[in-house]
Coordinates of C-alpha atoms and ligand atoms in Angstrom, one line a residue:
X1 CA -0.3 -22.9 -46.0
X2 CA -2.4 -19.9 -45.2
X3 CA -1.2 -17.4 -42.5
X4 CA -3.0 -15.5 -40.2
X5 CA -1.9 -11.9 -39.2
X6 CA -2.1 -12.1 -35.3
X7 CA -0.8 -8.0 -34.8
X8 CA 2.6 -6.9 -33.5
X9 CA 3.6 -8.3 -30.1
X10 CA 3.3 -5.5 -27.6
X11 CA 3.2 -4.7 -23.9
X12 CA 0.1 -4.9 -22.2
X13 CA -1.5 -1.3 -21.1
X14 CA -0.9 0.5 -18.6
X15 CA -3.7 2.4 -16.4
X16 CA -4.3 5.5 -18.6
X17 CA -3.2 8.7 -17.5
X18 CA -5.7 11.2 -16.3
X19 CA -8.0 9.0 -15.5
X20 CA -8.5 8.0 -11.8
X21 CA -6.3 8.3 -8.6
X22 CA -3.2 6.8 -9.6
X23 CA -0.7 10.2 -9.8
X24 CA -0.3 13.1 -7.9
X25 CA 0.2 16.3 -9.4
X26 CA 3.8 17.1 -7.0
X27 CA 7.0 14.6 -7.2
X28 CA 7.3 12.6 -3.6
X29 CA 9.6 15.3 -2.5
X30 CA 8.1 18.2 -2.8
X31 CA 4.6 16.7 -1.7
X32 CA 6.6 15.3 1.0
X33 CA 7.8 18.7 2.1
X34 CA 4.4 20.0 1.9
X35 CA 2.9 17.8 4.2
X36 CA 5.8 17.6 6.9
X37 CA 4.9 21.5 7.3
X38 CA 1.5 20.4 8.7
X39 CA 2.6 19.2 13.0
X40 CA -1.1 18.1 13.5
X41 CA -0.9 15.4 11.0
X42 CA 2.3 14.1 12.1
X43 CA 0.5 13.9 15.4
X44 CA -2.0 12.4 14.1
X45 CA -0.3 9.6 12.2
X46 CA 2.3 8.9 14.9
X47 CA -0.1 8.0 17.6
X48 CA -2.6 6.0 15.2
X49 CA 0.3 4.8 14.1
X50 CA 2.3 3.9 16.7
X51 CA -1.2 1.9 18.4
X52 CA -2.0 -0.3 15.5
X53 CA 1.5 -1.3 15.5
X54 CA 1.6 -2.8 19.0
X55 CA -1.5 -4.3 18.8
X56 CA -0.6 -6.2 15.2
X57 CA 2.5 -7.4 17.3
X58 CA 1.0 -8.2 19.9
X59 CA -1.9 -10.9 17.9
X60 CA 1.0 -11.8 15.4
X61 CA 3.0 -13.1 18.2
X62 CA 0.0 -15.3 20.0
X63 CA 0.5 -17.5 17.1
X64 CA 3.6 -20.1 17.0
X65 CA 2.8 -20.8 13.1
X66 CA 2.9 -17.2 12.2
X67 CA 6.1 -17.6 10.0
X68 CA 4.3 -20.8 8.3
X69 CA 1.0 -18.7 7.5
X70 CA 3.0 -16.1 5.6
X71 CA 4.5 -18.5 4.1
X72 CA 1.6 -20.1 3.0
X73 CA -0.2 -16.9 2.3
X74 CA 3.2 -16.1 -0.1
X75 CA 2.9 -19.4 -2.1
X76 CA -0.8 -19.0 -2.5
X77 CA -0.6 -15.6 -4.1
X78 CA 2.3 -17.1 -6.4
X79 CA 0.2 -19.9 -7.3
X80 CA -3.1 -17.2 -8.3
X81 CA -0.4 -15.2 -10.2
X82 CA 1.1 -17.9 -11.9
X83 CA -2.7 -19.5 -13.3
X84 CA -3.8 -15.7 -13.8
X85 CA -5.7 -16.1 -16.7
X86 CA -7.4 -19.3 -16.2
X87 CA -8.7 -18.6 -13.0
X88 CA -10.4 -15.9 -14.2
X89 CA -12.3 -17.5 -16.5
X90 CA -13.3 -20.1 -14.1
X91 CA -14.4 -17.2 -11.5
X92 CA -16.5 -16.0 -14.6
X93 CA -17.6 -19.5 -15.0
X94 CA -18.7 -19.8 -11.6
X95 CA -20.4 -16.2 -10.8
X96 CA -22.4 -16.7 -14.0
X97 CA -23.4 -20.4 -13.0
X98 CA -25.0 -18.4 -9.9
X99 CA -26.5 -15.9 -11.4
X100 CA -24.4 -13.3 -11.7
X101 CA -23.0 -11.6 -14.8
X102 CA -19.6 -10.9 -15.2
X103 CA -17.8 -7.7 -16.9
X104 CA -14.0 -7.0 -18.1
X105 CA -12.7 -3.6 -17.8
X106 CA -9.3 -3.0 -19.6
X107 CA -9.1 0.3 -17.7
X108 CA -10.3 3.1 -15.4
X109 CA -12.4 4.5 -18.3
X110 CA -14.1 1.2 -19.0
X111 CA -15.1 0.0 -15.2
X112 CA -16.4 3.3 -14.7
X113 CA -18.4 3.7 -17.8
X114 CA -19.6 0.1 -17.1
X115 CA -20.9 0.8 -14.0
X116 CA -22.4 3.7 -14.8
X117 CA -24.6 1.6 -17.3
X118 CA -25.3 -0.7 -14.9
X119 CA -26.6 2.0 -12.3
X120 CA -28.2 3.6 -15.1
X121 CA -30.4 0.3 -15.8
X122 CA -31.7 0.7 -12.4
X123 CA -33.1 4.0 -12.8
X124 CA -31.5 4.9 -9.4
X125 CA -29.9 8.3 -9.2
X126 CA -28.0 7.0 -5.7
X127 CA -25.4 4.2 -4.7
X128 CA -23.8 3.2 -1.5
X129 CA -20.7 1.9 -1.3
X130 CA -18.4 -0.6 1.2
X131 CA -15.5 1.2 1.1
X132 CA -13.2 -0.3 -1.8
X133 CA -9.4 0.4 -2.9
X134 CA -10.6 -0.4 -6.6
X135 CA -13.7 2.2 -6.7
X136 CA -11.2 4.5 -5.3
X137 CA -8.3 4.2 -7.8
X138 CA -10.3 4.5 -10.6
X139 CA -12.2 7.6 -9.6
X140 CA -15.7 5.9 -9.5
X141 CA -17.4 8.5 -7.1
X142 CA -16.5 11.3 -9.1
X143 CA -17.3 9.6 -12.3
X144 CA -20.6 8.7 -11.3
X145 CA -21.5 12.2 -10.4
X146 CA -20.4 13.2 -13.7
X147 CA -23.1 11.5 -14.8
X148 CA -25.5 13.2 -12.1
X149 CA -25.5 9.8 -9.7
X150 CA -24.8 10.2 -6.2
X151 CA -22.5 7.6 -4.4
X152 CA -22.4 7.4 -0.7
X153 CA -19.9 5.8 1.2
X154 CA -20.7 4.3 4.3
X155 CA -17.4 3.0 6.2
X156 CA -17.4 5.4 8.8
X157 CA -13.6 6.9 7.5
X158 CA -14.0 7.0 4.2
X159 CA -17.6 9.2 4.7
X160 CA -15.3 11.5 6.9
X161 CA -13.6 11.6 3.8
X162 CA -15.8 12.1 1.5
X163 CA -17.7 14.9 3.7
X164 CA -14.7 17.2 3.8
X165 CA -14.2 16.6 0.5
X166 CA -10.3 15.5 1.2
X167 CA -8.4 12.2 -0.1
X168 CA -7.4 9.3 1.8
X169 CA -4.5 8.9 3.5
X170 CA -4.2 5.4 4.8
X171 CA -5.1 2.2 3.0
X172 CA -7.6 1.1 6.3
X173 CA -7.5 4.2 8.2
X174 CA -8.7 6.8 5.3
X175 CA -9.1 9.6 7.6
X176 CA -5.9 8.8 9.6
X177 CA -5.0 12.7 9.3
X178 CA -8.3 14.0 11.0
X179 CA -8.6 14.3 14.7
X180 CA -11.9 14.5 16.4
X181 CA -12.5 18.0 16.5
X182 CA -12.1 18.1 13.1
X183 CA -14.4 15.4 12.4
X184 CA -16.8 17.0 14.8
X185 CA -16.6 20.2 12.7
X186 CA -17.1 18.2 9.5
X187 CA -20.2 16.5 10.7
X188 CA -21.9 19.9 12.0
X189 CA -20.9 21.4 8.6
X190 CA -22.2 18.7 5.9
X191 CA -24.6 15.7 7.7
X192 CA -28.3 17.4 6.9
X193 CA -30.1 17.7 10.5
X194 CA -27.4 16.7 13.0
X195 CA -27.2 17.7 16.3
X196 CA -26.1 21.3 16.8
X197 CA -24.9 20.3 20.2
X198 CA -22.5 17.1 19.2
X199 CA -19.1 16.7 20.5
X200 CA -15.8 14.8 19.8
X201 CA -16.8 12.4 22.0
X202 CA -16.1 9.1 19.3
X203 CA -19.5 7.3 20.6
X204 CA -21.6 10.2 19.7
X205 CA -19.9 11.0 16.5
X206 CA -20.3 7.3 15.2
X207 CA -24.0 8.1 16.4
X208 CA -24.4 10.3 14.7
X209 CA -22.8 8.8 11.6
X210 CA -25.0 6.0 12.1
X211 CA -28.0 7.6 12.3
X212 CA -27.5 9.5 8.6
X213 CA -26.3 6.2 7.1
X214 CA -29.1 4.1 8.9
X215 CA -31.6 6.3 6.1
X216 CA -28.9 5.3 3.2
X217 CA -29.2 1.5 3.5
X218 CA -32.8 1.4 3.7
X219 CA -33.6 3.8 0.6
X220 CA -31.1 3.4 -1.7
X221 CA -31.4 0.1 -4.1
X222 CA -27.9 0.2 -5.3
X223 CA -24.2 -1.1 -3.7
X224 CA -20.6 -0.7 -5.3
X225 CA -18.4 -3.0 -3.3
X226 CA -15.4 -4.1 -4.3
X227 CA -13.9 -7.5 -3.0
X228 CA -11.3 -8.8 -0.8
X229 CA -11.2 -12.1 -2.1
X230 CA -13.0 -13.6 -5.3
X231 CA -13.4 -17.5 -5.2
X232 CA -12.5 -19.4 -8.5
X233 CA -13.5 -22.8 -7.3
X234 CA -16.5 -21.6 -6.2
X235 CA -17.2 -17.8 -7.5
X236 CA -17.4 -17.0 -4.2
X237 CA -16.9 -13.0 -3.2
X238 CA -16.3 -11.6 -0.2
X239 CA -15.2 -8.2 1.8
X240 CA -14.0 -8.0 4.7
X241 CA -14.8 -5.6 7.3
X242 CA -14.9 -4.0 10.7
X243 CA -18.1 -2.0 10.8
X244 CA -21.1 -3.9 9.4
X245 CA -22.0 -1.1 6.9
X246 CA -20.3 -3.8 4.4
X247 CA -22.5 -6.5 5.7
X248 CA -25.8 -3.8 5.2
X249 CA -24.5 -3.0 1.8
X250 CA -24.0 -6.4 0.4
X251 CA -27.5 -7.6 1.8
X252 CA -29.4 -5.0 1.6
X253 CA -29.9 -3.5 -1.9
X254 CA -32.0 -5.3 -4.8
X255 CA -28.3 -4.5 -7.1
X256 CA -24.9 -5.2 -6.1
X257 CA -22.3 -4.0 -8.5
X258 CA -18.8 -5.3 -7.1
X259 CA -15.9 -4.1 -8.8
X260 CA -12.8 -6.3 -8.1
X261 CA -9.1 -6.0 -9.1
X262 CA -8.0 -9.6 -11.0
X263 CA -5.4 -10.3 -8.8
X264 CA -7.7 -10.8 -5.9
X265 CA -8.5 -14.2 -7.3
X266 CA -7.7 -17.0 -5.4
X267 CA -7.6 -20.9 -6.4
X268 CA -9.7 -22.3 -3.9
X269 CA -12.3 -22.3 -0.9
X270 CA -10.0 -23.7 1.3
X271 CA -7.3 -20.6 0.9
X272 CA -9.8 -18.4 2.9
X273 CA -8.8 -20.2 5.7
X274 CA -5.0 -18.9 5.5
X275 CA -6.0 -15.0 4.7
X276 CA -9.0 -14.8 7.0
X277 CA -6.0 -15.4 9.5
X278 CA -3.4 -13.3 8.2
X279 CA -5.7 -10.0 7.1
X280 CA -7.2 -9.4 10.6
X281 CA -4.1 -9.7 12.4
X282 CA -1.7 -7.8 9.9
X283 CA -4.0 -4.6 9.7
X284 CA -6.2 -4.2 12.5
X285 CA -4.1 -6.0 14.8
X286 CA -7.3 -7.6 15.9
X287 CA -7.6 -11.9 16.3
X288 CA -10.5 -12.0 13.6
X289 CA -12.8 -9.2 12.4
X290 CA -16.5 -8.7 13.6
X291 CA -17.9 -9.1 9.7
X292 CA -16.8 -11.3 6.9
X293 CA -19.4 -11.4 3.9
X294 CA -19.4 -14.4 1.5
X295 CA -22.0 -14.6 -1.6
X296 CA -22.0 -16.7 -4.3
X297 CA -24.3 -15.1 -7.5
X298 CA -27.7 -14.7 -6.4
X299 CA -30.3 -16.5 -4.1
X300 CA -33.7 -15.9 -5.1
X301 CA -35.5 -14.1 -2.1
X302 CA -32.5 -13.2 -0.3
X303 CA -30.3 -10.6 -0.3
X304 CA -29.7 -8.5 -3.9
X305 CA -31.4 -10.3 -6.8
X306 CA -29.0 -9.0 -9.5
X307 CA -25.3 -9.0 -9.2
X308 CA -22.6 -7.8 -11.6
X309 CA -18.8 -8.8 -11.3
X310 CA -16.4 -6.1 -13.0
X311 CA -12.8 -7.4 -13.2
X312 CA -10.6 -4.5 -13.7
X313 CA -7.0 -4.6 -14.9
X314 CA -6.3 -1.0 -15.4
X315 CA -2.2 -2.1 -15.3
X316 CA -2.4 -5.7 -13.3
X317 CA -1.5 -7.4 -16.8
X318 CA 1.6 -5.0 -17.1
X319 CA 2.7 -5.4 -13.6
X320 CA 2.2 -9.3 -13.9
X321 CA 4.1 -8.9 -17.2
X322 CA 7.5 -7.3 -14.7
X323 CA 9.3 -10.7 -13.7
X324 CA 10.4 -8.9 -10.4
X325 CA 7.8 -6.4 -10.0
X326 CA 4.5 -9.1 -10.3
X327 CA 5.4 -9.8 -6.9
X328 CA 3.6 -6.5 -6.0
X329 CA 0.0 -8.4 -7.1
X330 CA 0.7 -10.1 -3.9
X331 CA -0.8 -7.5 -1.8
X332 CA -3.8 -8.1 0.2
X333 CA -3.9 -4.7 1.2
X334 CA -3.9 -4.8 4.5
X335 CA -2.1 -1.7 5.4
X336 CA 0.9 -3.1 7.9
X337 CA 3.8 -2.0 5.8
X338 CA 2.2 1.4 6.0
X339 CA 2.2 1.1 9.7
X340 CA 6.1 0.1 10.1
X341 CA 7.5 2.6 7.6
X342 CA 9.0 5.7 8.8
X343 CA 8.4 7.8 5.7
X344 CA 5.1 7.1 6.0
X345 CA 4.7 8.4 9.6
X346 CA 6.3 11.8 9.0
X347 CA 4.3 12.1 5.6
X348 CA 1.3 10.8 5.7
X349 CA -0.3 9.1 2.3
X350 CA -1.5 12.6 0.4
X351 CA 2.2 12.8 -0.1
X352 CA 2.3 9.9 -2.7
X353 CA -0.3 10.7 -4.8
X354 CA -2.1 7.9 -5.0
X355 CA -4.9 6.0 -3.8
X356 CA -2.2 3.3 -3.0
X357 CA 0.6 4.9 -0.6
X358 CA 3.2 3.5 1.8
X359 CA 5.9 1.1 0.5
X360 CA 3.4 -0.8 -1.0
X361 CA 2.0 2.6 -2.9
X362 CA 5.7 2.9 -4.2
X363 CA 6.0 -0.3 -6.2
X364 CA 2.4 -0.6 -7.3
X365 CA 1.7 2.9 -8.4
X366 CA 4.7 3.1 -10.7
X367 CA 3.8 -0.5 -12.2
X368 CA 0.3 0.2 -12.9
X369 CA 0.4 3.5 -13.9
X370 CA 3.7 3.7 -15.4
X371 CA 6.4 6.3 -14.9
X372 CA 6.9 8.5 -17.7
X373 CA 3.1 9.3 -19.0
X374 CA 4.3 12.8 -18.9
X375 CA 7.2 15.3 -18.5
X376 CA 8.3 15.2 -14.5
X377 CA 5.9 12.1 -14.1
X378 CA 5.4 12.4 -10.2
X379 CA 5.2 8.6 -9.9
X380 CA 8.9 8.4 -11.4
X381 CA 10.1 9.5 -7.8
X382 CA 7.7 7.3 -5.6
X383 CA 10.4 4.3 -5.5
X384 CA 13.0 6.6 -4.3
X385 CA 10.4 7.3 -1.3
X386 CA 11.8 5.1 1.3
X387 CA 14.9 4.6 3.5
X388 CA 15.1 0.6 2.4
X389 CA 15.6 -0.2 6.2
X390 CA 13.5 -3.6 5.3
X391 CA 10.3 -3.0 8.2
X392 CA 8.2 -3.1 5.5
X393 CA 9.3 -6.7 4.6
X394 CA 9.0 -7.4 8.2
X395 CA 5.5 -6.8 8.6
X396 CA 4.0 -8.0 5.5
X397 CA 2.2 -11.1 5.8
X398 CA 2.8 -12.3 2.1
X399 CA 6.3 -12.1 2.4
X400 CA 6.6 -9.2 -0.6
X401 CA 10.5 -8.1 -0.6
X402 CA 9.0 -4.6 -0.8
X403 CA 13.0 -3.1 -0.4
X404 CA 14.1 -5.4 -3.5
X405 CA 11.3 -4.1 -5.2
X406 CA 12.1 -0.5 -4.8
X407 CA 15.7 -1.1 -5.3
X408 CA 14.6 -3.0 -8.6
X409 CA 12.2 0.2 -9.8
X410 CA 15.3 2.5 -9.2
X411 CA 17.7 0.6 -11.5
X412 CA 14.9 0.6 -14.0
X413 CA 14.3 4.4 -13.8
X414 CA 17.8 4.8 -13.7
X415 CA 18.5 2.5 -17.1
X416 CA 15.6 4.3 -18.8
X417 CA 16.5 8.0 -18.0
X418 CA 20.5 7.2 -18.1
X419 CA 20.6 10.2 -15.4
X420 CA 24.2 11.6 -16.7
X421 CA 26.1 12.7 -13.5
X422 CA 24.2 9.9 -11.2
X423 CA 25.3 6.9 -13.9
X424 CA 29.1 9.0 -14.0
X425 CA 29.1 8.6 -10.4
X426 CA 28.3 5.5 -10.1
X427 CA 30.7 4.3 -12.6
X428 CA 33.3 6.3 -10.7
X429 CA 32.7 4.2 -7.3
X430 CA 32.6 0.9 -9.2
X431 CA 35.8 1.9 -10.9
X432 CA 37.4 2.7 -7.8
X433 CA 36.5 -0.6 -5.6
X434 CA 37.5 -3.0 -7.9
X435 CA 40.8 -1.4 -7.7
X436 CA 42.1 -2.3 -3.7
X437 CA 45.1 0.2 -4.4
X438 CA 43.2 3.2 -5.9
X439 CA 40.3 2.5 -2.9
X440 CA 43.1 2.8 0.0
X441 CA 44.0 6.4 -2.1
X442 CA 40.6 7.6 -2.2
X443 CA 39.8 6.5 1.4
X444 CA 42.8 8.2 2.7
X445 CA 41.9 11.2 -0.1
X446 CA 38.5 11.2 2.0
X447 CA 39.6 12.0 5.1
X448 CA 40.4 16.0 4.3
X449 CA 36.4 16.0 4.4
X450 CA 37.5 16.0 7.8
X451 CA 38.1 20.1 7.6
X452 CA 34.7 20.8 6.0
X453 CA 32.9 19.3 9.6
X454 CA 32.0 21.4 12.2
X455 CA 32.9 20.9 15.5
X456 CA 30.0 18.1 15.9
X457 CA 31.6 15.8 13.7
X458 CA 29.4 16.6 10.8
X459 CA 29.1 17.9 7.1
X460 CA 26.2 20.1 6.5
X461 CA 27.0 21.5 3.5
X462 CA 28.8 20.0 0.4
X463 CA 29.7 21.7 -2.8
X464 CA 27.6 20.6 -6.3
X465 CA 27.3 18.8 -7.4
X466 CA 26.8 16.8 -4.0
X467 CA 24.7 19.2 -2.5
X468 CA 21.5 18.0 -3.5
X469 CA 22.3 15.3 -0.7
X470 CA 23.6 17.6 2.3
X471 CA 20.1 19.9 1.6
X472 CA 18.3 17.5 3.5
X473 CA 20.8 15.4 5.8
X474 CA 24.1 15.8 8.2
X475 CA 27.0 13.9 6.9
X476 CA 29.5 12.4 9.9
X477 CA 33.0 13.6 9.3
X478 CA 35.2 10.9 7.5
X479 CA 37.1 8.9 10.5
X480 CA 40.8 10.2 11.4
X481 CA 42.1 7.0 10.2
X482 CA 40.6 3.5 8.3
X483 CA 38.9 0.3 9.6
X484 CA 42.3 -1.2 7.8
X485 CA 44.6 1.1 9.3
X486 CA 43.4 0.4 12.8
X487 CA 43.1 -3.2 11.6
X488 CA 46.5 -3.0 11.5
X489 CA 47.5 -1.0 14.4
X490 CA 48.5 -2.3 17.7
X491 CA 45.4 -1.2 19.1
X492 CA 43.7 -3.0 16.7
X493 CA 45.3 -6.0 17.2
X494 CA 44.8 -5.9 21.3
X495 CA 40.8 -5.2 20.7
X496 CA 40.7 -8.8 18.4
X497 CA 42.7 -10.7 20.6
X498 CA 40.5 -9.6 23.8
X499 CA 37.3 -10.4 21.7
X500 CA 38.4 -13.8 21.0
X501 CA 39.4 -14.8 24.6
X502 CA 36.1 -12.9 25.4
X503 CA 34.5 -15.7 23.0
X504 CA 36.0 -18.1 24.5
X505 CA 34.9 -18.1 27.6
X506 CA 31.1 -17.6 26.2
X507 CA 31.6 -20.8 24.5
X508 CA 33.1 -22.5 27.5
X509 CA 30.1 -24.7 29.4
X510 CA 29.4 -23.1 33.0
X511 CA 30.7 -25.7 34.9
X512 CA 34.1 -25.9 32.6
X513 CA 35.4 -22.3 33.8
Ligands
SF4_1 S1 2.5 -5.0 0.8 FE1 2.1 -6.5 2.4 S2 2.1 -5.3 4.3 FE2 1.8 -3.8 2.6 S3 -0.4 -3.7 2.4 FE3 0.2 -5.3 1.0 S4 0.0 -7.2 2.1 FE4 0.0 -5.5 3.6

C-alpha cells in the first residue's frame, strides 16, 4: 500500500501580527483611561448614542415577529457557518459564471498585495472606496499608498476620518467622536477649494462633502467595496448603505475590486429577505435603508466591466475552528451592541484597538488576531472589557451570547496564562462553598470588613493583594448580619409570612376577595 505524507495537523492561522488594524498598541485599561480623560467624546458618544438607541427600539418594536426574525437570522448564520467551505466554492462558482474572477487571501498581507496588483493592472494611481469593515482591518488604505495609490473614501464619516487623519470609532458611525465644529475645521483645513466661509451647519457641510466627492466618482476608474452579503446560490454581492456614495461606487467605475470577509456568505437568495429586515432596523434604527446594491459578475454595457471577488480569512478559519467562539462569525456588523454597552459609551472605540470595537470587538479581535502574538498582547485584555450585564445580547439581532462569549475568552486566557494568585483565589472560593460550615465561618469572618467602611457604607481602599479591585470601584460594607441569619430571625420570619398572604390575595380573582 503506498502512503502519502499529508503534513502535521495544525491550527489554522491566525491574522498576522503587525499587519493591519487588528491591535492597539495600549491594553483596554489603560487606553480606556486615556480616553475617559477626553469630556467632549463622552459627549459626543452619549448623545449619538443615546438617539440611535431609541430609534432601533422604537422600529424593532413595530414588528410583532421581531423575536422570530432573529431567530431566523441566528439559524441562517449557523447554517452558512456550518457549510463554510462549500459555499464558498459555489459563490466562486457563481461570480466566475458571471464574469467575475475570484481571489483567496490567507491574510492581511495577501488581500492587500492582491489588490494592489489588481489596481496596478489598471494603470490607475486612484481608488474610491464604499466604506468597508474588511478594507479597514487589513490596513488597505495605507497599503495602497505604500505603493504610491491614493484611495478615497467616500461615506461621508469615514472621509471625516480619513481627512483628520484619525481612526474610527464606531462600526457605522466612524466619526462618532467628532462634533461639527470639528468637522467644520477639518473640511476648511484639508478639502482643496472649499468655502472659506462654511459653517457647522450639517446641510452645508455634507455640501460641501458632496461637492469634492461629486469630482471623485466621475474621474476615478477604480472602487474597493467590500460586501455585506455575498450570494452562493446566485453569486450575488451586495452592500448596504445610507448615503448613495455606495450606489455611485459600485456603478460607476470601469473596475470594481470588492474585498469580502468569508463569513459573509449566505446559502441563498431568499435569506436577503430576513437581513434586509433585521440590518436596517438593528443599526440605524431606520425601517429599511435608502440604497441596497445587488450585482451579479458583470453586464456588458452596464455598470463596471471587470469585477474581482477577494475572500479574505485573515483568522475566520481559526475563529470557525473555536466550538464556542465560531459563534462570533455571526455578526452582521451592524453596530447595536455597540450602542447598548456601557463601556462603550464612556470609552469610545479608539480604546480597543481595533477596527472592530464594542462587545462584538471583544470576542472577534482576540479570535482573529489571537492573544499572545507578543509580550503584554493588548488584545489579551479586550474580553475582560465589559461589565457582562447581557444588553449586548439584548440588542443583537443574531442572537450572539456576546456575555458567554466573553466569559468563555476569560477562562481561556485564564487556562493559558495560569495567572498564579487569580487561579489561588479562585480555588480558595470554590474550596470554601462547597463546604456549607466553613462558608457560614468566612461569611461571618467577612463582616469585620465592616470597620474598614467609611461612614457611607463603603470600602475604598483594600490591602494587596485586593487593591488592584478597590483602585477603580467602591466596595458596600459587608451587611451587619447574613441573608441566613435574618432567614432565621423572627423578623425574617414575619417578612415571609406577610409576603405569602400578600401572594395570596394577588392570586385571588377580583370578585373572590
Ligand atoms: S454582535 Fe450582533 S449586535 Fe453586535 S454588531 Fe454584530 S450583529 Fe450587531
Amino acid at each position: 500500500m503506498s502512503s502519502t505524507f499529508l503534513g502535521m495537523p495544525a491550527r489554522p492561522p491566525r491574522s498576522p501580527y503587525g499587519e493591519g488594524h487588528l491591535r492597539g498598541d495600549q491594553a483596554f485599561p489603560q487606553a480606556a483611561a486615556r480616553e475617559l480623560g477626553n469630556r467632549q467624546l463622552r459627549d459626543n458618544l452619549h448623545k449619538a448614542t443615546r438617539t440611535i438607541r431609541a430609534k432601533r427600539l422604537a422600529v424593532t418594536a413595530e414588528l410583532p415577529d421581531w423575536e422570530e426574525l432573529r431567530s431566523a437570522g441566528a439559524a441562517l448564520k449557523n447554517e452558512a457557518m456550518s457549510r463554510l467551505p462549500e459555499l464558498l466554492e459555489q459563490l466562486e462558482a457563481k461570480v466566475t459564471e458571471a464574469g467575475g474572477t475570484v481571489h483567496w487571501a490567507r491574510d492581511a498581507a495577501e488581500a492587500n498585495a492582491l489588490v494592489a496588483e489588481l489596481v496596478a493592472a489598471t494603470g490607475s494611481r486612484e481608488v474610491i472606496k464604499v466604506k468597508s469593515m474588511a478594507t479597514q482591518e487589513i490596513g488597505l488604505n495605507e497599503y495602497l499608498e505604500s505603493q504610491g495609490v491614493t484611495a478615497h473614501e467616500t461615506d461621508l464619516a469615514e472621509l471625516i476620518v480619513q481627512l483628520a487623519d484619525d481612526r474610527p470609532s464606531h462600526i457605522l458611525v466612524p466619526a462618532i467622536h467628532r462634533n461639527r465644529e470639528e468637522i467644520r475645521r477639518i473640511f476648511l483645513e484639508r478639502i482643496p477649494g472649499v468655502d472659506p466661509d462654511l459653517t457647522s451647519v450639517p446641510a452645508e457641510l455634507a455640501a460641501a462633502a458632496r461637492a469634492y466627492l461629486r469630482e471623485k466618482f466621475m474621474t476615478v476608474p477604480v472602487a474597493v467595496s467590500g460586501a455585506n452579503f455575498g450570494i452562493a446560490e446566485t453569486g450575488t454581492l451586495s452592500v448596504v448603505e445610507s448615503e448613495g456614495n455606495g450606489r455611485m461606487c459600485l456603478t460607476l467605475p470601469k473596475t470594481l475590486i470588492t474585498v469580502m470577509g468569508i463569513e459573509k456568505v449566505l446559502p441563498r437568495y431568499a435569506d436577503l429577505e430576513v437581513f434586509l429586515q433585521l440590518l436596517p432596523r438593528s443599526s440605524t434604527g431606520e425601517r429599511m435603508n435608502p440604497y441596497t446594491t445587488l450585482w451579479t459578475g458583470v453586464t456588458p454595457g452596464d455598470g463596471p466591466q471587470e469585477f474581482h471577488l477577494v475572500l479574505l480569512d485573515n483568522g475566520r478559519t481559526a475563529a470557525l475552528a473555536d466550538a464556542v467562539g465560531r459563534e462570533a462569525l455571526n455578526c452582521i456588523r451592524c453596530s447595536a451592541c455597540l450602542n447598548v454597552c456601557p463601556v462603550y459609551e464612556r470609552v469610545g472605540g479608539h480604546a480597543y484597538g481595533s477596527t472592530y470595537p464594542g462587545p462584538i470587538g471583544a470576542v472577534l479581535t482576540p479570535q482573529l488576531a489571537g492573544t499572545h502574538a507578543a509580550k503584554d498582547d493588548p488584545n489579551a485584555s479586550l474580553p475582560y472589557a465589559s461589565t457582562l450585564c447581557g444588553a449586548c445580547y439584548d440588542a443583537c439581532p443574531v442572537k450572539i451570547d456576546i456575555p458567554s462569549l466573553l466569559v468563555e475568552l476569560r477562562h481561556q486566557t485564564t487556562e493559558r496564562t495560569g495567572r498564579g494568585a487569580e487561579q489561588l483565589a479562585m480555588k480558595a472560593v470554590a474550596a470554601v462553598m462547597g463546604r456549607p460550615k466553613l462558608y457560614r465561618a468566612a461569611q461571618k469572618a467577612a463582616a469585620i470588613g465592616r470597620i474598614a467602611a467609611g461612614r457611607d457604607g463603603t470600602i475604598s481602599r483594600l490591602p494587596p493583594p485586593l487593591s488592584g479591585w478597590s483602585e477603580s470601584r467602591d466596595t458596600p460594607a459587608p451587611p451587619r448580619r447574613t441573608f441566613r441569619d435574618w432567614y432565621a430571625s423572627e423578623e425574617g420570619r414575619r417578612a415571609l409570612a406577610a409576603a405569602a398572604e400578600h401572594q395570596d390575595l394577588d392570586e385571588t380573582p377580583e370578585g373572590e376577595r
